[in-house]
């Protein structure tokens, strides 16, 4: 995994798998909940992202099951995915701390001296 920030779909998928394994529809619902309805992942986007994350070793198929005559995979966060998510959470935390520090700072315009250009 690179040191680049995670793209939002990857961040949301890894976050959705951080507490428990889920199947595709469960992931779509969890991403909707995590993003408070802001992100609605479509099925094609989801499975493309899942394939990519599987190939990168960030997630794994925990099990395959048949429900109502249909096969479905249940995905789980792999150890590499847990590490990547933890690193991204720390990166985001540092950005938030800096943003809050800057917002809280009292910036006053520098006093203008006589003859200074406006």
GROMACS .gro file of C-alpha atoms in nm:
model
  118
    1UNK     CA    1   0.000   0.000   0.000
    2UNK     CA    2   0.131   0.345  -0.083
    3UNK     CA    3   0.157   0.645   0.147
    4UNK     CA    4  -0.103   0.831  -0.061
    5UNK     CA    5  -0.431   0.923   0.107
    6UNK     CA    6  -0.711   0.672   0.057
    7UNK     CA    7  -0.979   0.762  -0.194
    8UNK     CA    8  -1.319   0.813  -0.035
    9UNK     CA    9  -1.477   0.487  -0.164
   10UNK     CA   10  -1.181   0.289  -0.027
   11UNK     CA   11  -1.193   0.473   0.305
   12UNK     CA   12  -1.566   0.409   0.339
   13UNK     CA   13  -1.539   0.041   0.245
   14UNK     CA   14  -1.254  -0.025   0.487
   15UNK     CA   15  -1.440   0.163   0.759
   16UNK     CA   16  -1.757  -0.038   0.692
   17UNK     CA   17  -1.558  -0.360   0.736
   18UNK     CA   18  -1.361  -0.248   1.041
   19UNK     CA   19  -1.609  -0.376   1.301
   20UNK     CA   20  -1.749  -0.686   1.130
   21UNK     CA   21  -1.759  -0.877   0.800
   22UNK     CA   22  -2.036  -0.783   0.559
   23UNK     CA   23  -2.181  -0.889   0.225
   24UNK     CA   24  -2.229  -0.649  -0.067
   25UNK     CA   25  -2.577  -0.521   0.018
   26UNK     CA   26  -2.474  -0.481   0.382
   27UNK     CA   27  -2.175  -0.275   0.269
   28UNK     CA   28  -2.395  -0.047   0.060
   29UNK     CA   29  -2.622   0.014   0.358
   30UNK     CA   30  -2.331   0.066   0.597
   31UNK     CA   31  -2.162   0.317   0.365
   32UNK     CA   32  -2.490   0.505   0.342
   33UNK     CA   33  -2.505   0.515   0.724
   34UNK     CA   34  -2.138   0.612   0.771
   35UNK     CA   35  -2.168   0.895   0.520
   36UNK     CA   36  -2.507   1.001   0.659
   37UNK     CA   37  -2.663   0.948   0.317
   38UNK     CA   38  -2.407   1.163   0.135
   39UNK     CA   39  -2.252   0.866  -0.051
   40UNK     CA   40  -2.471   0.612  -0.224
   41UNK     CA   41  -2.247   0.347  -0.369
   42UNK     CA   42  -2.386   0.174  -0.676
   43UNK     CA   43  -2.354  -0.201  -0.715
   44UNK     CA   44  -2.112  -0.183  -1.008
   45UNK     CA   45  -1.889   0.063  -0.826
   46UNK     CA   46  -1.898  -0.149  -0.511
   47UNK     CA   47  -1.795  -0.475  -0.676
   48UNK     CA   48  -1.524  -0.306  -0.882
   49UNK     CA   49  -1.383  -0.156  -0.563
   50UNK     CA   50  -1.411  -0.487  -0.377
   51UNK     CA   51  -1.217  -0.664  -0.656
   52UNK     CA   52  -0.946  -0.397  -0.640
   53UNK     CA   53  -0.921  -0.417  -0.261
   54UNK     CA   54  -0.905  -0.798  -0.278
   55UNK     CA   55  -0.619  -0.775  -0.530
   56UNK     CA   56  -0.438  -0.525  -0.307
   57UNK     CA   57  -0.474  -0.757  -0.007
   58UNK     CA   58  -0.669  -0.499   0.197
   59UNK     CA   59  -0.978  -0.717   0.230
   60UNK     CA   60  -1.050  -1.088   0.204
   61UNK     CA   61  -1.347  -1.312   0.142
   62UNK     CA   62  -1.438  -1.451   0.482
   63UNK     CA   63  -1.693  -1.697   0.350
   64UNK     CA   64  -1.933  -1.767   0.071
   65UNK     CA   65  -2.291  -1.857   0.146
   66UNK     CA   66  -2.613  -1.927  -0.037
   67UNK     CA   67  -2.913  -1.720   0.066
   68UNK     CA   68  -3.248  -1.772  -0.106
   69UNK     CA   69  -3.075  -1.972  -0.377
   70UNK     CA   70  -2.824  -1.695  -0.451
   71UNK     CA   71  -2.454  -1.712  -0.376
   72UNK     CA   72  -2.304  -1.422  -0.189
   73UNK     CA   73  -1.962  -1.344  -0.051
   74UNK     CA   74  -1.899  -1.203   0.291
   75UNK     CA   75  -1.598  -0.970   0.301
   76UNK     CA   76  -1.371  -0.898   0.595
   77UNK     CA   77  -1.093  -0.651   0.659
   78UNK     CA   78  -0.749  -0.807   0.613
   79UNK     CA   79  -0.462  -0.712   0.844
   80UNK     CA   80  -0.313  -0.491   0.569
   81UNK     CA   81  -0.650  -0.316   0.538
   82UNK     CA   82  -0.666  -0.261   0.913
   83UNK     CA   83  -0.317  -0.104   0.902
   84UNK     CA   84  -0.406   0.114   0.603
   85UNK     CA   85  -0.727   0.232   0.771
   86UNK     CA   86  -0.545   0.309   1.097
   87UNK     CA   87  -0.279   0.509   0.909
   88UNK     CA   88  -0.547   0.704   0.719
   89UNK     CA   89  -0.738   0.775   1.041
   90UNK     CA   90  -0.418   0.913   1.195
   91UNK     CA   91  -0.347   1.127   0.885
   92UNK     CA   92  -0.701   1.267   0.891
   93UNK     CA   93  -0.681   1.328   1.266
   94UNK     CA   94  -0.364   1.536   1.216
   95UNK     CA   95  -0.533   1.741   0.943
   96UNK     CA   96  -0.837   1.803   1.164
   97UNK     CA   97  -0.619   1.912   1.457
   98UNK     CA   98  -0.434   2.158   1.233
   99UNK     CA   99  -0.755   2.290   1.078
  100UNK     CA  100  -0.906   2.344   1.422
  101UNK     CA  101  -0.588   2.512   1.547
  102UNK     CA  102  -0.592   2.752   1.255
  103UNK     CA  103  -0.963   2.826   1.289
  104UNK     CA  104  -0.918   2.902   1.656
  105UNK     CA  105  -0.617   3.129   1.604
  106UNK     CA  106  -0.694   3.496   1.634
  107UNK     CA  107  -0.567   3.661   1.322
  108UNK     CA  108  -0.564   4.035   1.330
  109UNK     CA  109  -0.461   4.240   1.031
  110UNK     CA  110  -0.111   4.375   1.067
  111UNK     CA  111  -0.109   4.737   1.175
  112UNK     CA  112  -0.048   4.957   0.878
  113UNK     CA  113   0.227   5.203   0.904
  114UNK     CA  114   0.211   5.548   0.756
  115UNK     CA  115   0.310   5.545   0.397
  116UNK     CA  116   0.255   5.169   0.356
  117UNK     CA  117   0.103   5.060   0.031
  118UNK     CA  118  -0.257   4.954   0.054
   0.00000   0.00000   0.00000
